Amino acid sequence: MGATRPGTLLLAVALAGLGAGLVLQGGGRADLAHAAWLAGSLPVLAALLAEIGRSLLRREVGLDIVAALSMSAAMLLGEALAAAIVALMYSGGTFLEAFAEGRARREMRDLLSRVPRTATRHIDGRLEEVALDAVAPGDRLLIRQGDVVPVDGQVASGTAFLDTSPLTGESLPVRLDRGAEALSGATNAGDAFDLVALRGARDSTYAGIVRLVEEAQRSKAPMSRLADRWSLGFLAVTVAIAFAAWWFTGDPVRAVAVLVVATPCPLILAVPVALVAGLSRAAHFGVLVKGAGPLEAMARIRTLVLDKTGTLTDGRPQIVRIDARGGMAPDDVLRLAAALDQVSKHPVAQAIVQAARDRGLPLPVPRDVAEVPGEGVTGTLDGCRVAVGGQGFVAGQLDGAAGDPLDAAPGAVTVAVGVDGRMAGHLVMSDPLRKGAAGMLARLRGQGIARILLATGDRDDVARRVTQGLGLDGIRAGLTPDGKVLLVGAERRNGPVMMVGDGVNDAPALAAADVGVAMGARGAAASAEAADVVLLVDRIDRIALGVDIARRARAIALQSVAAGIGLSVAGMIAAALGYLTPVQGALIQEAIDVAVILNALRALRIAPPEAPSTPFPQHEATA
């Protein structure tokens, strides 16, 4: 609130001057009332002239000039009461705008205020409180009930229940099992658990979110700059009407009344309030927009370009079929493969382990383990010799023939499992579409996006199989990062382009697009830095939700501007015709300004259709 203290002081001075003058006027001391009104107006006028000077040095011309003209003219023509009302109106409007923006940014301030400063670390059998910057990858931390997770890490003991609502807007806690990754910024809603740090504080998810929030708060929308340019036209209209009223009637008071009605203009109040409210609302649902500019650009998107792996698809292989042989049950094939794969860090191995845990299968600890990187793993489980890996690797561990290899669809991965020298079965894995992808694309079509394209470095046959039935307007396969940039540039001929990606290879295209959207929950840091919008939760349906919020916030801003300017122009014409005195005009304009700001604040209550209200599926929450 320190930044708003001068505005509060000016408002207090203007209010005191107006109130004292009214009391003195009622007591029959018109001369002292006139002096009190001037005393309350002069400090506001001085501050206003200083602000106009600073704006001119920045080569900006705004509607503050109208306020200065109306106050100066009212004082010179003896309309001290009108000048006092204008001073109160201007200082009050500035204060109300600051209050409204502060209300709209509350969600973002909550993110910043939640940044933990210390962490509780295990060391030599004891606990110590250390500064957050002292936490290093590999440190074992204690996360007590109610603590904010300080760094990204893996759950190392028991089960964790985390409240992710400050990051994602989800109302219910998310359950994370041992080994799952917990993102910094979530709150421990269950019992205490241990966390092994994966990243330092500066590199963790929450620190990156805070940096993005700070960037968003410092931004100014292109639409706001457009409002500044519109203000020149409105200023010319105001001066013309005031001059005409004076010229044709010979009454300078009418000119003052016209200037008063135009002070201050809703144009400079409605746009920033509505867009900042839209930023806050989007952040509530886990869509972090880096500024009001990208939010306004999202509302005008005509073409969407999507990366495949990790964006349109889940990005993690999942078991879609288990082929059991030799009398083995499918769950037994999975259990043996997962138990042995516990020792491997290969992404496919970790996916198999997670699938077994999701089914509640017991996973014994293997013995006599040997791993050939990129090929497979062998070891002993329950007295059996087990081999897991590619078809060729497992076949080399068998006593007899491996049998016919399993046919799989393009892009699928087949993992063979051998037990005691014979083939026990195969696990077929693929990278499926994200849940909600089809519905999200349909919603975007309904929001006016005319073209939706897939851009991937994968093979064309794989891309077409995965996206079959989605109704895409085009598939561009085998693209390099430069190829994605060229595609974005080519599509800009059809209108503003949004690019969605998650990897380092997507970062150049994200930067080239009118709006770049990064899958921030699991995506690379480079893509998050290059993007204009970061999805804080691993759900692609939030893209449509963010676009909906952007469109509605922009519509509210334009609606407020149109209504406010229309009412102001009507008031100026009435004043020019002699139907409004300067005092009446000031009161009417104050009512217009309050109505405009309250209307702009409606963006805080945007409730997109199908807004998420259920907890994430566990495999998404653990990302």
XYZ file of C-alpha atoms in Angstrom:
623
model
C 0.000 0.000 0.000
C 3.041 2.293 0.217
C 2.756 3.191 -3.433
C -0.845 4.412 -2.986
C -0.154 6.570 0.075
C 0.243 9.871 -1.929
C -3.074 9.170 -3.669
C -4.747 8.561 -0.316
C -3.357 11.846 1.010
C -4.607 13.812 -2.003
C -8.044 12.255 -1.640
C -8.105 13.225 2.043
C -7.106 16.826 1.251
C -9.739 17.156 -1.475
C -12.425 15.645 0.740
C -11.502 17.875 3.678
C -11.542 21.002 1.516
C -14.921 20.188 -0.008
C -16.459 19.261 3.342
C -15.129 22.321 5.155
C -16.357 24.589 2.371
C -19.866 23.125 2.490
C -20.013 23.605 6.261
C -18.835 27.224 5.968
C -21.259 27.899 3.118
C -24.099 26.589 5.244
C -22.966 28.900 8.053
C -23.197 31.962 5.848
C -19.406 32.395 5.360
C -19.277 32.253 1.569
C -15.858 33.939 1.443
C -14.250 31.342 3.722
C -16.078 28.539 1.893
C -14.537 29.734 -1.376
C -11.069 29.695 0.233
C -11.585 26.185 1.645
C -12.601 24.829 -1.743
C -9.534 26.381 -3.341
C -7.312 24.977 -0.573
C -8.641 21.494 -1.242
C -8.250 21.831 -5.016
C -4.804 23.414 -5.405
C -2.731 20.427 -4.096
C -4.593 18.087 -6.430
C -4.051 20.446 -9.358
C -0.336 20.707 -8.525
C 0.010 16.917 -8.409
C -1.948 16.656 -11.658
C 0.290 19.163 -13.448
C 3.369 17.276 -12.243
C 1.978 14.028 -13.635
C 1.170 15.723 -16.958
C 4.760 16.990 -17.111
C 6.134 13.491 -16.552
C 3.807 12.110 -19.220
C 4.926 14.707 -21.747
C 8.565 13.825 -21.064
C 7.640 10.239 -21.963
C 5.936 11.612 -25.097
C 2.539 10.554 -23.818
C -0.565 12.742 -23.963
C -3.490 11.627 -21.840
C -6.805 12.794 -20.521
C -5.230 14.238 -17.384
C -5.061 17.422 -19.458
C -8.868 17.644 -19.462
C -8.932 17.435 -15.659
C -6.290 20.163 -15.380
C -8.165 22.419 -17.813
C -11.497 21.966 -16.040
C -10.058 22.691 -12.576
C -8.065 25.700 -13.768
C -10.992 27.173 -15.693
C -13.371 26.641 -12.765
C -10.995 28.468 -10.397
C -10.464 31.365 -12.800
C -14.207 31.826 -13.360
C -15.071 31.721 -9.662
C -16.592 28.228 -9.732
C -14.601 27.099 -6.700
C -17.192 24.489 -5.691
C -17.011 22.876 -9.136
C -13.202 22.884 -8.911
C -13.376 21.199 -5.506
C -15.732 18.519 -6.814
C -13.465 17.884 -9.809
C -10.482 17.614 -7.435
C -12.362 15.108 -5.296
C -13.557 13.283 -8.395
C -10.081 13.025 -9.892
C -8.302 12.004 -6.690
C -11.149 9.655 -5.794
C -11.150 8.085 -9.253
C -7.390 7.530 -9.089
C -7.714 5.997 -5.643
C -10.625 3.797 -6.732
C -8.683 2.621 -9.799
C -5.719 1.684 -7.602
C -8.039 -0.114 -5.196
C -9.741 -1.964 -8.039
C -6.440 -3.102 -9.547
C -5.284 -4.171 -6.100
C -8.438 -6.223 -5.704
C -7.920 -7.756 -9.125
C -4.297 -8.705 -8.334
C -5.150 -10.396 -5.044
C -4.696 -13.892 -6.462
C -1.228 -12.972 -7.730
C -0.212 -11.379 -4.437
C -1.289 -14.572 -2.700
C 1.187 -16.482 -4.842
C 3.994 -14.110 -3.924
C 3.159 -14.051 -0.222
C 3.326 -17.829 -0.032
C 7.018 -18.039 -0.973
C 8.709 -20.008 1.843
C 11.912 -18.524 3.293
C 13.328 -21.562 5.097
C 13.239 -25.355 4.957
C 13.632 -28.123 7.568
C 16.493 -30.414 6.550
C 17.608 -33.813 7.867
C 21.330 -33.853 8.711
C 23.261 -36.393 10.775
C 20.138 -37.790 12.417
C 18.773 -34.399 13.458
C 16.643 -31.623 11.968
C 17.844 -28.125 11.256
C 16.165 -25.005 9.890
C 18.109 -23.669 6.906
C 17.690 -20.793 4.500
C 15.914 -21.787 1.317
C 18.938 -20.907 -0.813
C 20.985 -23.454 1.146
C 18.857 -26.384 -0.051
C 20.660 -28.439 -2.698
C 19.490 -31.334 -4.905
C 19.636 -34.560 -2.914
C 18.874 -32.939 0.468
C 16.219 -34.739 2.520
C 13.627 -32.286 3.851
C 10.804 -32.638 6.361
C 7.502 -31.195 5.135
C 5.255 -30.712 8.130
C 1.484 -30.408 8.029
C 0.599 -26.945 6.750
C 4.067 -26.310 5.269
C 4.450 -24.973 1.746
C 6.663 -27.321 -0.291
C 9.824 -25.197 -0.680
C 11.477 -26.908 -3.678
C 10.577 -29.481 -6.307
C 11.292 -32.978 -4.996
C 10.291 -36.632 -4.703
C 8.110 -37.955 -1.900
C 10.493 -40.138 0.140
C 8.259 -41.470 2.914
C 4.661 -42.631 3.133
C 1.934 -40.856 1.184
C 1.597 -37.101 0.754
C -1.668 -35.160 0.444
C -1.018 -31.772 -1.149
C -3.291 -28.769 -1.573
C -2.474 -27.462 -5.052
C -5.277 -24.867 -5.179
C -2.929 -21.833 -5.118
C -1.308 -23.182 -8.275
C -4.145 -24.909 -10.087
C -7.490 -23.811 -8.641
C -8.358 -27.405 -7.684
C -10.435 -27.587 -4.518
C -9.450 -31.065 -3.257
C -6.000 -32.298 -2.125
C -3.980 -34.489 -4.478
C -2.525 -37.797 -3.269
C 1.114 -38.529 -4.090
C 2.719 -41.904 -3.381
C 6.348 -42.556 -2.526
C 8.558 -41.681 -5.482
C 6.095 -39.226 -7.014
C 7.252 -35.693 -7.722
C 5.843 -32.837 -5.640
C 5.924 -29.314 -7.036
C 7.029 -26.393 -4.927
C 4.252 -24.030 -3.891
C 1.740 -26.733 -2.910
C 0.700 -26.988 0.757
C 0.932 -30.171 2.811
C -2.684 -30.962 3.721
C -1.899 -34.302 5.387
C 0.647 -35.819 7.757
C 4.307 -34.855 7.698
C 6.448 -36.545 5.043
C 10.018 -36.509 3.806
C 10.955 -34.960 0.479
C 14.209 -35.454 -1.426
C 15.043 -32.215 -3.253
C 15.374 -32.563 -7.026
C 16.211 -28.923 -7.688
C 17.452 -25.916 -5.799
C 15.062 -23.122 -4.847
C 15.989 -20.889 -7.790
C 15.317 -23.656 -10.305
C 12.101 -24.988 -8.765
C 8.621 -24.620 -10.167
C 7.389 -22.091 -7.632
C 10.366 -19.759 -8.041
C 9.721 -19.730 -11.778
C 6.046 -18.990 -11.188
C 6.907 -16.070 -8.938
C 9.202 -14.607 -11.583
C 6.446 -14.907 -14.167
C 3.941 -13.265 -11.831
C 6.286 -10.338 -11.258
C 6.640 -9.916 -15.016
C 2.860 -9.963 -15.378
C 2.424 -7.283 -12.742
C 4.865 -4.953 -14.480
C 3.227 -5.277 -17.882
C 1.104 -2.810 -19.789
C -1.244 -4.089 -22.460
C -1.078 -2.968 -26.104
C -4.795 -2.389 -25.671
C -4.024 0.097 -22.902
C -1.611 1.925 -25.208
C -4.376 1.935 -27.802
C -6.603 3.554 -25.163
C -3.922 6.218 -24.696
C -4.041 6.948 -28.436
C -7.829 7.098 -28.379
C -7.539 9.651 -25.618
C -6.112 12.159 -28.125
C -9.287 11.974 -30.171
C -11.470 12.250 -27.112
C -9.419 15.231 -25.905
C -9.944 16.969 -29.273
C -13.704 16.304 -29.151
C -13.917 17.623 -25.591
C -12.051 20.853 -26.374
C -14.088 21.359 -29.550
C -17.425 21.021 -27.742
C -16.259 23.294 -24.911
C -14.999 25.946 -27.362
C -18.202 25.761 -29.423
C -20.344 26.172 -26.305
C -18.378 29.263 -25.316
C -18.258 30.686 -28.872
C -21.955 30.388 -29.671
C -23.335 31.361 -26.246
C -20.674 33.718 -24.956
C -20.920 31.935 -21.588
C -17.536 30.538 -20.411
C -19.280 28.639 -17.587
C -20.795 26.284 -20.156
C -17.302 25.484 -21.421
C -16.256 24.712 -17.848
C -19.271 22.425 -17.438
C -18.296 20.548 -20.620
C -14.715 20.067 -19.393
C -15.937 18.906 -15.989
C -18.242 16.277 -17.471
C -15.296 14.823 -19.420
C -13.070 14.441 -16.330
C -11.696 11.808 -15.983
C -12.550 9.610 -18.964
C -13.640 5.977 -18.465
C -11.255 5.070 -21.273
C -8.250 5.258 -18.925
C -10.015 3.370 -16.136
C -11.868 0.473 -17.735
C -9.175 -1.208 -19.856
C -6.460 -1.801 -17.241
C -8.931 -2.809 -14.538
C -10.751 -5.354 -16.737
C -7.569 -6.899 -18.141
C -5.796 -7.137 -14.796
C -8.938 -8.765 -13.414
C -8.767 -11.222 -16.311
C -5.125 -12.004 -15.445
C -6.114 -12.752 -11.877
C -9.024 -14.943 -12.923
C -6.882 -16.949 -15.334
C -4.221 -17.460 -12.635
C -6.928 -18.829 -10.339
C -7.447 -21.677 -12.796
C -3.744 -22.388 -13.279
C -3.276 -20.355 -16.481
C -0.471 -17.863 -15.819
C -0.500 -15.111 -18.446
C 2.685 -13.038 -18.360
C 0.915 -9.746 -18.908
C -2.182 -7.928 -20.043
C -0.758 -7.753 -23.587
C -0.720 -11.535 -24.100
C -4.167 -11.740 -22.484
C -5.547 -9.277 -25.022
C -3.772 -11.138 -27.847
C -5.293 -14.458 -26.722
C -8.723 -12.993 -27.343
C -7.906 -12.469 -31.048
C -6.277 -15.815 -31.916
C -7.316 -17.322 -35.265
C -4.849 -20.221 -35.673
C -3.642 -22.804 -33.152
C -0.429 -24.804 -33.691
C 0.088 -27.766 -31.331
C 3.165 -29.810 -30.574
C 2.456 -33.547 -30.202
C 4.595 -35.317 -27.632
C 4.010 -33.937 -24.138
C 1.455 -31.420 -25.371
C -1.356 -33.048 -27.312
C -0.263 -36.414 -25.937
C 0.621 -37.222 -22.350
C 4.346 -37.470 -23.086
C 4.777 -40.575 -20.927
C 4.376 -44.111 -22.270
C 1.432 -46.001 -20.821
C 0.553 -49.682 -21.004
C -2.265 -50.230 -23.469
C -2.027 -54.031 -23.754
C -0.475 -56.992 -21.925
C 0.170 -60.138 -23.987
C 0.712 -63.013 -21.511
C 2.175 -66.317 -22.672
C 2.982 -69.735 -21.231
C 0.114 -69.732 -18.758
C 1.179 -66.478 -17.042
C -1.514 -64.080 -15.870
C -1.282 -60.501 -17.259
C -0.877 -59.027 -13.756
C 1.964 -61.467 -13.042
C 3.768 -60.374 -16.211
C 3.370 -56.737 -15.179
C 4.364 -57.393 -11.551
C 7.608 -59.173 -12.475
C 8.541 -56.566 -15.077
C 7.832 -53.683 -12.702
C 9.649 -55.234 -9.764
C 12.789 -55.661 -11.859
C 12.444 -52.225 -13.481
C 12.580 -50.561 -10.051
C 16.358 -50.513 -10.449
C 16.275 -48.714 -13.818
C 15.946 -44.989 -14.499
C 14.806 -45.488 -18.078
C 11.516 -43.602 -18.741
C 9.823 -46.753 -20.061
C 10.914 -48.686 -16.966
C 9.587 -45.998 -14.659
C 6.271 -45.985 -16.536
C 5.962 -49.750 -16.017
C 6.680 -49.362 -12.293
C 4.041 -46.632 -11.983
C 1.466 -48.760 -13.821
C 2.028 -51.645 -11.375
C 1.713 -49.309 -8.384
C -1.506 -47.893 -9.796
C -2.912 -51.441 -9.846
C -1.770 -52.049 -6.273
C 0.617 -54.871 -7.213
C 3.277 -55.786 -4.619
C 6.793 -55.161 -5.909
C 9.538 -57.211 -4.227
C 13.147 -56.058 -4.280
C 15.159 -57.855 -6.988
C 18.573 -59.448 -6.429
C 21.580 -60.070 -8.656
C 20.552 -57.257 -10.980
C 22.435 -56.448 -14.177
C 21.411 -53.709 -16.619
C 22.557 -53.140 -20.176
C 21.804 -49.446 -20.812
C 19.217 -49.012 -23.544
C 18.735 -52.775 -23.905
C 17.222 -54.318 -20.774
C 17.607 -55.624 -17.225
C 18.066 -59.091 -15.707
C 17.734 -60.181 -12.081
C 16.261 -62.669 -9.618
C 12.733 -62.334 -8.212
C 10.884 -64.886 -6.047
C 13.532 -67.465 -6.955
C 12.989 -66.904 -10.687
C 15.434 -65.479 -13.209
C 13.697 -62.563 -14.966
C 14.687 -60.544 -18.046
C 12.921 -57.366 -19.175
C 13.752 -55.269 -22.243
C 13.636 -55.232 -26.005
C 12.668 -58.319 -28.006
C 16.251 -59.026 -29.076
C 17.696 -58.568 -25.581
C 15.177 -60.878 -23.908
C 15.460 -63.450 -26.712
C 19.164 -63.661 -25.957
C 18.364 -64.664 -22.359
C 16.020 -67.516 -23.283
C 16.825 -71.228 -23.434
C 14.784 -71.840 -26.581
C 12.965 -69.956 -29.325
C 11.452 -66.595 -28.418
C 8.369 -67.164 -30.538
C 6.863 -64.693 -32.939
C 7.408 -61.019 -32.007
C 4.274 -59.087 -31.150
C 2.904 -56.760 -33.824
C 2.333 -53.243 -32.532
C 0.848 -50.107 -34.015
C 3.159 -47.402 -35.408
C 4.782 -45.457 -32.592
C 4.085 -48.082 -29.940
C 6.830 -49.581 -27.761
C 6.914 -53.323 -27.038
C 8.675 -54.568 -23.894
C 9.397 -58.301 -23.713
C 9.413 -60.242 -20.412
C 11.225 -63.577 -19.949
C 11.029 -65.841 -16.906
C 13.356 -68.801 -16.272
C 14.489 -69.051 -19.851
C 11.113 -68.810 -21.576
C 9.031 -65.966 -22.975
C 6.391 -64.886 -20.445
C 4.741 -62.099 -22.423
C 4.912 -58.562 -23.794
C 3.859 -55.131 -22.561
C 2.634 -52.828 -25.334
C 3.094 -49.148 -24.502
C 2.130 -45.989 -26.342
C 1.824 -42.264 -25.759
C -1.949 -41.612 -25.695
C -3.815 -38.382 -26.261
C -4.273 -36.287 -23.178
C -7.590 -36.562 -21.438
C -9.861 -33.759 -22.627
C -7.885 -33.012 -25.826
C -10.828 -33.615 -28.178
C -13.216 -31.536 -26.084
C -10.670 -28.747 -25.807
C -10.275 -28.541 -29.583
C -14.060 -28.459 -30.046
C -14.348 -25.595 -27.547
C -11.624 -23.643 -29.334
C -13.479 -24.067 -32.618
C -16.541 -22.618 -30.939
C -14.478 -19.669 -29.702
C -13.587 -18.635 -33.249
C -10.248 -20.374 -33.885
C -10.461 -21.254 -37.569
C -7.348 -23.411 -38.088
C -5.804 -26.056 -35.820
C -2.533 -27.675 -36.904
C -0.214 -30.312 -35.460
C 3.539 -29.610 -35.615
C 5.777 -32.513 -34.598
C 9.208 -33.921 -35.136
C 7.748 -37.437 -35.079
C 6.979 -39.613 -38.125
C 3.920 -38.805 -40.202
C 2.302 -42.234 -39.718
C 2.644 -41.979 -35.924
C 1.217 -38.451 -35.862
C -1.765 -39.433 -37.994
C -2.552 -42.496 -35.906
C -2.473 -40.582 -32.629
C -4.612 -37.683 -33.890
C -7.130 -39.729 -35.876
C -10.638 -38.380 -35.402
C -9.607 -34.982 -33.996
C -10.475 -33.131 -37.213
C -7.209 -31.204 -37.468
C -6.768 -28.871 -40.429
C -3.255 -30.114 -41.097
C -0.415 -32.277 -39.796
C 3.203 -31.201 -40.264
C 5.479 -34.091 -39.279
C 9.266 -34.472 -39.165
C 9.779 -30.800 -38.285
C 12.963 -29.392 -36.775
C 12.757 -26.413 -34.383
C 13.439 -24.118 -37.346
C 10.667 -25.836 -39.276
C 8.194 -25.077 -36.486
C 9.224 -21.415 -36.561
C 8.682 -21.293 -40.334
C 5.254 -22.894 -39.906
C 4.231 -20.285 -37.325
C 5.445 -17.499 -39.615
C 3.523 -18.887 -42.577
C 0.295 -19.225 -40.573
C 0.449 -15.611 -39.388
C -0.846 -14.629 -42.832
C -4.217 -16.011 -41.717
C -4.304 -14.002 -38.475
C -2.798 -14.140 -34.978
C -1.236 -17.523 -34.120
C -1.053 -19.380 -30.812
C 1.666 -22.040 -30.449
C 1.495 -24.655 -27.667
C 4.517 -26.751 -26.711
C 6.512 -28.151 -23.828
C 10.058 -28.956 -24.907
C 13.272 -27.064 -25.505
C 12.762 -27.646 -29.239
C 9.452 -25.757 -29.038
C 10.936 -22.618 -27.447
C 11.823 -20.817 -30.734
C 8.312 -21.349 -32.126
C 6.739 -20.224 -28.839
C 8.722 -17.000 -29.032
C 7.807 -16.479 -32.706
C 4.064 -16.893 -32.200
C 1.704 -14.052 -31.312
C 0.919 -16.047 -28.152
C 3.185 -18.883 -27.011
C 1.743 -21.323 -24.463
C 4.048 -23.633 -22.480
C 2.985 -26.780 -20.665
C 4.762 -25.590 -17.540
C 3.972 -28.430 -15.125
C 6.403 -30.833 -16.814
C 7.804 -28.794 -19.686
C 11.328 -27.516 -20.122
C 12.392 -24.260 -18.489
C 13.357 -22.872 -21.912
C 9.794 -23.222 -23.212
C 8.357 -21.553 -20.095
C 10.759 -18.626 -20.443
C 9.976 -18.164 -24.152
C 6.206 -18.448 -23.766
C 3.661 -15.709 -23.064
C 1.367 -18.098 -21.173
C 2.360 -20.946 -18.857
C -0.039 -23.698 -17.810
C 0.757 -24.362 -14.158
C -1.132 -27.644 -14.228
C -0.582 -30.566 -16.573
C -3.970 -30.298 -18.313
C -4.403 -29.260 -21.928
C -8.077 -28.315 -21.463
C -6.901 -25.194 -19.626
C -5.955 -23.684 -23.009
C -9.606 -23.305 -24.022
C -10.429 -22.042 -20.551
C -7.708 -19.375 -20.791
C -8.881 -18.242 -24.228
C -12.444 -17.987 -22.933
C -11.349 -15.823 -19.997
C -9.291 -13.603 -22.319
C -12.164 -13.062 -24.739
C -14.641 -12.243 -22.013
C -12.270 -9.897 -20.159
C -11.553 -7.993 -23.387
C -15.279 -7.809 -24.169
C -15.952 -6.383 -20.700
C -13.202 -3.781 -21.208
C -14.590 -2.672 -24.579
C -18.125 -2.641 -23.210
C -17.047 -0.404 -20.336
C -15.194 1.945 -22.676
C -18.105 2.253 -25.114
C -20.682 2.834 -22.393
C -18.494 5.259 -20.463
C -17.528 7.387 -23.457
C -21.086 7.402 -24.740
C -22.423 8.675 -21.426
C -19.626 11.256 -21.166
C -20.317 12.635 -24.651
C -24.042 12.823 -23.875
C -23.243 14.709 -20.684
C -20.947 17.129 -22.536
C -23.656 17.917 -25.079
C -26.172 18.516 -22.291
C -23.688 20.825 -20.555
C -22.996 22.711 -23.793
C -26.754 23.285 -24.233
C -26.991 24.679 -20.706
C -28.803 21.768 -19.075
C -25.973 21.019 -16.633
C -24.062 23.335 -14.349
C -20.356 22.580 -13.614
C -21.299 21.122 -10.221
C -24.007 18.891 -11.696
C -21.661 17.776 -14.474
C -18.985 16.827 -11.955
C -21.407 14.712 -9.955
C -22.710 12.956 -13.071
C -19.200 12.155 -14.296
C -18.263 10.749 -10.892
C -21.219 8.371 -11.134
C -20.116 7.338 -14.643
C -16.570 6.583 -13.463
C -17.749 4.467 -10.540
C -20.103 2.515 -12.816
C -17.328 1.894 -15.357
C -14.903 0.525 -12.755
C -17.550 -1.681 -11.156
C -18.463 -3.046 -14.579
C -14.797 -3.762 -15.384
C -14.462 -5.655 -12.119
C -17.038 -8.133 -13.426
C -14.061 -9.844 -15.050
C -13.141 -11.129 -11.584
C -16.311 -13.209 -11.593
C -15.848 -14.845 -14.986
C -16.901 -18.465 -14.585
C -15.979 -20.300 -17.783
C -18.243 -23.187 -18.782
C -17.048 -26.528 -17.481
C -14.599 -24.828 -15.115
C -12.531 -27.544 -13.398
C -13.867 -28.524 -10.004
C -12.675 -32.127 -9.632
C -9.257 -33.359 -8.567
C -6.736 -34.305 -11.224
C -6.180 -37.941 -12.104
C -3.250 -39.168 -10.035
C -0.898 -39.742 -12.966
C -1.326 -36.100 -13.952
C -1.016 -34.703 -10.465
C 2.261 -36.466 -9.859
C 3.874 -34.888 -12.871
